[in-house]
Structures are given as structure tokens and as C-alpha cells.
Amino acid sequence: MTLSRPVGYRSAPDGTHPPLDHPDYRSTAPRAPSQPPIVLPHRLTEVTGPLLAGERIGERDHDLTTQHDGEALGQRIVVFGRVCDSDGRAVPDTLVEIWQANAAGRYAHPGDNWSAPLDPNFTGGGRVVTDSAGNYSFTTIKPGAYPWSNHHNAWRPSHIHFSLFGRAFTQRLVTQMYFPDDPLFAQDPIFNSVPDPKARQRLISTFDLAATRPGWALAYRFDIVLRGREQTPFEEPHD
Ligand SMILES: [Fe+2]
């Protein structure tokens, strides 16, 4: 008798993800593990994940500009794209969450107290579930840049944080989306911690004139690729 073994997921290509310890990004030093990781085989726990169905999503979760009584301040934008795996297959029904600073570059978070104004009409958190073709869309405002203490006169380029659960724990991805032609890229150690320059470029969204809403909002496309499965399922004897 044989049982089919769960099909594992491919590792990310070299250079796609930043190293856990990146000296230019100073706070990685105390956070990075001092021992090499233990690589676990992909068994049922790794190739499955929680089903975070649409009923958990609130009515205004996709539109960060209208979550309060008044409208959020700033440049209205649509951020949208397709989630697929590295085999090109759409990833439907997966939870996409974002969090970001307001138009002045400040987070609505007690840990952020630099001297930029808070916007009472902007919390900066959103979430949606991809549709059957893997598409997602948010309406939000363009976040401002903000200073941080990593090095002298350090500023983070405008960015939106993304979290995707995928269909399995091994597909989980937390990343950041940037905007085209930001003059702050060159001095940002987080953006530059991705070793492969082509992978770095994939963190930058694309301005999409066709997707703008005339008289209302600009639009940026950000497609996301999660880990695909190993191509060849195989069977092994069952004792
Ligand atoms: Fe941030």
C-alpha cells in the first residue's frame, strides 16, 4: 500500500529574500538568529494553512480612506494586483493585509511619535481576500516618507507593508511595496537588503494610467508571487 506524500513547496531563488542579518539595517543584529535554521520537511502542517474566509472582512476594510467619519487626507490611490504562485497559477481566496503611514509619514501607533501630524480619519490598516482569479484591490492614500534612527538623516521611502497568508504556511509572505522613482531608494538599507537587483525592482509598484479613476484617484499595480509547489509529486511506501 502506498500513500501520496504532500507536495512540498520550492525554496525562493537565491537573492530574492534579504538575509536575516543585514549590517546596514542595524536592528537586524539583535534580532537575527545566531544559529543556522533547521530545515523541516514539508509535511501536512507545512503544506496547509488556515482558511481565512471572506466573512472576516469588514465592509470598509478595502477602502482606507472611508473608515472614519471624515475622509482621509492625502493623495487618493488605488493599489491593486494579482497574486499568483511561482508556477503562474492564481492564488484565490487568500487574505491580503496592508498597513501604512498616513500622508504625512506617521503611523497611527503609540510607538510612532515623530513630529508629523496624525490624521483622525486615517488608521492605515486594510484587508481583502483575493477573488477567484487571484486579484485584489485597495483604495488608500499615498503614504509619506518618514525619518528613522538607523543612520544619520535616514528616511524610509514611501511604502506599504503587505502580509499574505497564501494557501499554506510555507507560502506566507510579509513584504513592502514601494512607489516608482522614489529618490530615497539609494539610502534605504531595508530596500537594499534584497540582494538581487531584479528582485528589488519587483518591490516597486507600477503606475497604471488605465486603472486610475478619472477625477478621483491615481492607481498603482503591485503583482505578488508566492512560492509554487515542487513539480513532481511522488509516492513513498507506507509502513
Ligand atoms: Fe513602515
Short mmCIF file of C-alpha atoms and ligand atoms in Angstrom, two decimals:
data_model
loop_
_atom_site.label_atom_id
_atom_site.label_comp_id
_atom_site.label_asym_id
_atom_site.label_seq_id
_atom_site.Cartn_x
_atom_site.Cartn_y
_atom_site.Cartn_z
CA MET A 1 0.00 0.00 0.00
CA THR A 2 1.23 3.50 -0.77
CA LEU A 3 0.07 6.88 0.41
CA SER A 4 0.78 10.01 -1.54
CA ARG A 5 3.01 12.39 0.30
CA PRO A 6 2.05 16.10 0.46
CA VAL A 7 3.71 18.01 -2.34
CA GLY A 8 6.26 20.42 -0.92
CA TYR A 9 6.95 24.00 -1.95
CA ARG A 10 10.03 25.23 -3.73
CA SER A 11 12.57 27.39 -1.97
CA ALA A 12 12.83 31.00 -3.07
CA PRO A 13 15.62 31.61 -5.62
CA ASP A 14 18.88 32.89 -4.15
CA GLY A 15 18.94 36.64 -3.67
CA THR A 16 15.17 37.04 -3.59
CA HIS A 17 14.84 37.48 0.17
CA PRO A 18 17.03 39.65 2.38
CA PRO A 19 19.42 37.95 4.80
CA LEU A 20 18.18 37.85 8.38
CA ASP A 21 21.29 39.74 9.50
CA HIS A 22 21.96 42.79 7.31
CA PRO A 23 24.58 45.06 8.96
CA ASP A 24 23.37 48.25 7.24
CA TYR A 25 19.93 47.64 8.79
CA ARG A 26 21.16 47.94 12.35
CA SER A 27 18.29 46.41 14.30
CA THR A 28 18.69 43.09 12.45
CA ALA A 29 21.81 42.43 14.54
CA PRO A 30 19.99 41.75 17.85
CA ARG A 31 17.06 40.09 16.07
CA ALA A 32 18.81 37.67 13.72
CA PRO A 33 19.17 34.07 14.91
CA SER A 34 22.73 33.18 15.86
CA GLN A 35 22.32 29.55 14.75
CA PRO A 36 21.54 28.33 11.23
CA PRO A 37 17.88 27.38 10.70
CA ILE A 38 16.74 23.77 10.93
CA VAL A 39 15.10 22.85 7.64
CA LEU A 40 11.91 20.86 8.20
CA PRO A 41 10.43 18.53 5.58
CA HIS A 42 7.16 19.75 4.11
CA ARG A 43 4.52 17.61 5.75
CA LEU A 44 0.80 18.21 6.17
CA THR A 45 1.31 21.04 8.67
CA GLU A 46 3.54 22.96 6.28
CA VAL A 47 1.51 22.46 3.09
CA THR A 48 -1.80 23.50 4.63
CA GLY A 49 -2.90 26.71 6.33
CA PRO A 50 -5.87 28.45 7.91
CA LEU A 51 -8.82 29.28 5.67
CA LEU A 52 -9.41 32.94 6.37
CA ALA A 53 -12.68 33.28 4.57
CA GLY A 54 -14.33 36.47 3.36
CA GLU A 55 -16.80 36.74 6.22
CA ARG A 56 -13.96 38.01 8.42
CA ILE A 57 -13.56 41.05 6.18
CA GLY A 58 -15.37 44.25 7.22
CA GLU A 59 -17.34 46.36 4.79
CA ARG A 60 -14.78 49.20 4.72
CA ASP A 61 -11.62 47.14 5.13
CA HIS A 62 -10.70 47.54 1.44
CA ASP A 63 -11.06 51.34 1.48
CA LEU A 64 -8.70 53.01 3.97
CA THR A 65 -9.97 56.47 3.00
CA THR A 66 -13.51 55.94 4.32
CA GLN A 67 -13.07 54.04 7.58
CA HIS A 68 -13.93 57.08 9.73
CA ASP A 69 -16.50 59.89 9.78
CA GLY A 70 -14.42 62.16 7.56
CA GLU A 71 -12.22 61.43 4.57
CA ALA A 72 -8.53 60.67 4.95
CA LEU A 73 -6.13 63.44 3.92
CA GLY A 74 -3.69 62.89 1.09
CA GLN A 75 -3.39 61.71 -2.50
CA ARG A 76 -6.06 59.08 -3.15
CA ILE A 77 -4.67 55.95 -4.83
CA VAL A 78 -5.87 52.52 -5.88
CA VAL A 79 -3.40 49.73 -5.10
CA PHE A 80 -4.23 46.53 -6.90
CA GLY A 81 -2.72 43.44 -8.47
CA ARG A 82 -2.78 39.71 -8.92
CA VAL A 83 -1.48 37.11 -6.51
CA CYS A 84 -0.09 34.01 -8.17
CA ASP A 85 2.41 31.31 -7.28
CA SER A 86 5.78 30.84 -8.93
CA ASP A 87 4.18 28.38 -11.35
CA GLY A 88 1.94 31.22 -12.58
CA ARG A 89 -1.23 29.83 -11.01
CA ALA A 90 -3.63 32.32 -9.42
CA VAL A 91 -3.91 32.17 -5.63
CA PRO A 92 -7.63 32.71 -4.94
CA ASP A 93 -9.37 33.30 -1.61
CA THR A 94 -6.23 34.35 0.20
CA LEU A 95 -6.04 37.06 2.83
CA VAL A 96 -4.08 40.19 1.84
CA GLU A 97 -3.46 42.69 4.65
CA ILE A 98 -1.77 46.08 4.44
CA TRP A 99 -0.60 48.68 6.94
CA GLN A 100 0.95 52.05 6.25
CA ALA A 101 1.80 55.55 7.46
CA ASN A 102 -0.53 58.46 6.71
CA ALA A 103 0.11 61.14 4.08
CA ALA A 104 2.48 62.94 6.46
CA GLY A 105 4.51 59.79 7.08
CA ARG A 106 3.22 58.96 10.54
CA TYR A 107 1.71 55.70 11.78
CA ALA A 108 -1.38 55.74 13.99
CA HIS A 109 0.56 53.72 16.56
CA PRO A 110 1.72 54.62 20.09
CA GLY A 111 5.30 53.74 19.13
CA ASP A 112 5.41 56.43 16.45
CA ASN A 113 5.77 59.90 17.92
CA TRP A 114 7.88 61.88 15.50
CA SER A 115 6.64 65.41 14.82
CA ALA A 116 4.30 64.78 11.88
CA PRO A 117 0.55 65.20 12.30
CA LEU A 118 -1.82 62.31 12.89
CA ASP A 119 -4.91 62.15 10.70
CA PRO A 120 -8.01 61.37 12.81
CA ASN A 121 -9.63 59.96 9.67
CA PHE A 122 -6.88 57.52 8.79
CA THR A 123 -5.90 54.39 10.70
CA GLY A 124 -3.75 52.89 7.96
CA GLY A 125 -4.86 49.24 8.09
CA GLY A 126 -6.76 47.29 5.44
CA ARG A 127 -7.50 43.77 4.33
CA VAL A 128 -9.17 41.94 1.49
CA VAL A 129 -9.44 38.41 0.14
CA THR A 130 -8.33 37.68 -3.43
CA ASP A 131 -11.07 36.77 -5.90
CA SER A 132 -11.24 33.56 -7.92
CA ALA A 133 -8.61 34.90 -10.34
CA GLY A 134 -6.23 35.95 -7.54
CA ASN A 135 -6.96 39.68 -7.87
CA TYR A 136 -7.09 42.17 -5.02
CA SER A 137 -7.68 45.94 -4.79
CA PHE A 138 -7.42 48.59 -2.08
CA THR A 139 -8.28 52.28 -2.07
CA THR A 140 -5.99 54.28 0.18
CA ILE A 141 -3.80 57.39 0.24
CA LYS A 142 -0.16 57.61 -0.75
CA PRO A 143 1.91 57.29 2.43
CA GLY A 144 4.55 59.89 3.21
CA ALA A 145 8.23 59.21 3.86
CA TYR A 146 9.35 59.18 7.49
CA PRO A 147 12.66 59.53 9.32
CA TRP A 148 14.11 56.76 11.48
CA SER A 149 17.20 56.36 13.58
CA ASN A 150 19.09 53.70 11.62
CA HIS A 151 21.79 56.10 10.43
CA HIS A 152 22.32 59.87 10.18
CA ASN A 153 19.42 61.52 8.34
CA ALA A 154 17.80 58.19 7.50
CA TRP A 155 14.39 58.30 5.76
CA ARG A 156 12.21 55.41 4.68
CA PRO A 157 10.92 55.72 1.11
CA SER A 158 7.12 55.79 0.86
CA HIS A 159 5.97 52.21 1.26
CA ILE A 160 3.01 50.00 2.13
CA HIS A 161 3.51 46.87 4.24
CA PHE A 162 1.88 43.70 2.90
CA SER A 163 1.08 40.39 4.58
CA LEU A 164 -0.21 37.41 2.60
CA PHE A 165 -1.23 34.10 4.10
CA GLY A 166 -1.30 32.13 0.85
CA ARG A 167 -2.88 28.68 0.87
CA ALA A 168 -0.26 27.06 3.10
CA PHE A 169 2.06 28.14 5.91
CA THR A 170 5.04 27.78 3.58
CA GLN A 171 3.53 30.39 1.23
CA ARG A 172 3.26 33.06 3.94
CA LEU A 173 4.83 36.30 2.77
CA VAL A 174 5.41 39.62 4.53
CA THR A 175 6.85 42.31 2.30
CA GLN A 176 6.79 46.00 1.40
CA MET A 177 5.57 47.79 -1.72
CA TYR A 178 7.33 50.92 -2.95
CA PHE A 179 6.45 53.65 -5.46
CA PRO A 180 8.25 54.32 -8.76
CA ASP A 181 11.22 56.69 -8.93
CA ASP A 182 11.50 57.38 -5.21
CA PRO A 183 14.64 59.47 -4.56
CA LEU A 184 15.11 57.76 -1.18
CA PHE A 185 15.85 54.25 -2.50
CA ALA A 186 19.63 54.68 -2.62
CA GLN A 187 19.97 55.39 1.11
CA ASP A 188 17.43 52.87 2.40
CA PRO A 189 19.05 49.74 3.85
CA ILE A 190 15.75 47.85 4.04
CA PHE A 191 15.04 48.24 0.31
CA ASN A 192 18.68 47.46 -0.47
CA SER A 193 18.84 44.41 1.80
CA VAL A 194 17.32 42.36 -1.04
CA PRO A 195 20.49 41.09 -2.73
CA ASP A 196 19.25 40.56 -6.30
CA PRO A 197 18.69 43.93 -8.05
CA LYS A 198 15.94 42.40 -10.21
CA ALA A 199 14.11 41.12 -7.12
CA ARG A 200 14.49 44.60 -5.62
CA GLN A 201 12.79 46.12 -8.67
CA ARG A 202 9.85 43.75 -8.16
CA LEU A 203 9.14 45.52 -4.85
CA ILE A 204 8.35 48.71 -6.79
CA SER A 205 4.77 49.12 -7.95
CA THR A 206 3.91 50.31 -11.46
CA PHE A 207 1.89 53.44 -12.16
CA ASP A 208 -1.11 52.33 -14.24
CA LEU A 209 -2.89 55.15 -16.05
CA ALA A 210 -5.60 52.81 -17.37
CA ALA A 211 -6.54 51.83 -13.81
CA THR A 212 -6.81 55.38 -12.47
CA ARG A 213 -10.26 56.65 -11.60
CA PRO A 214 -10.68 59.87 -13.58
CA GLY A 215 -11.22 62.86 -11.33
CA TRP A 216 -10.80 60.66 -8.27
CA ALA A 217 -7.66 58.56 -7.71
CA LEU A 218 -4.30 57.53 -9.20
CA ALA A 219 -3.51 53.81 -9.47
CA TYR A 220 -0.52 51.54 -8.83
CA ARG A 221 -0.27 47.87 -9.78
CA PHE A 222 1.60 45.50 -7.47
CA ASP A 223 1.55 41.83 -8.50
CA ILE A 224 2.75 39.34 -5.92
CA VAL A 225 4.28 35.90 -6.44
CA LEU A 226 4.11 33.30 -3.67
CA ARG A 227 6.08 30.06 -3.53
CA GLY A 228 4.95 27.44 -6.03
CA ARG A 229 4.85 23.72 -5.44
CA GLU A 230 7.53 21.28 -6.40
CA GLN A 231 6.69 19.97 -9.83
CA THR A 232 6.87 16.27 -9.24
CA PRO A 233 4.64 14.61 -6.67
CA PHE A 234 5.97 11.25 -5.64
CA GLU A 235 4.78 8.36 -3.61
CA GLU A 236 6.58 6.52 -0.90
CA PRO A 237 5.91 3.18 0.74
CA HIS A 238 3.69 3.25 3.79
CA ASP A 239 4.91 1.03 6.59
FE FE B 1 6.94 51.18 7.56
#
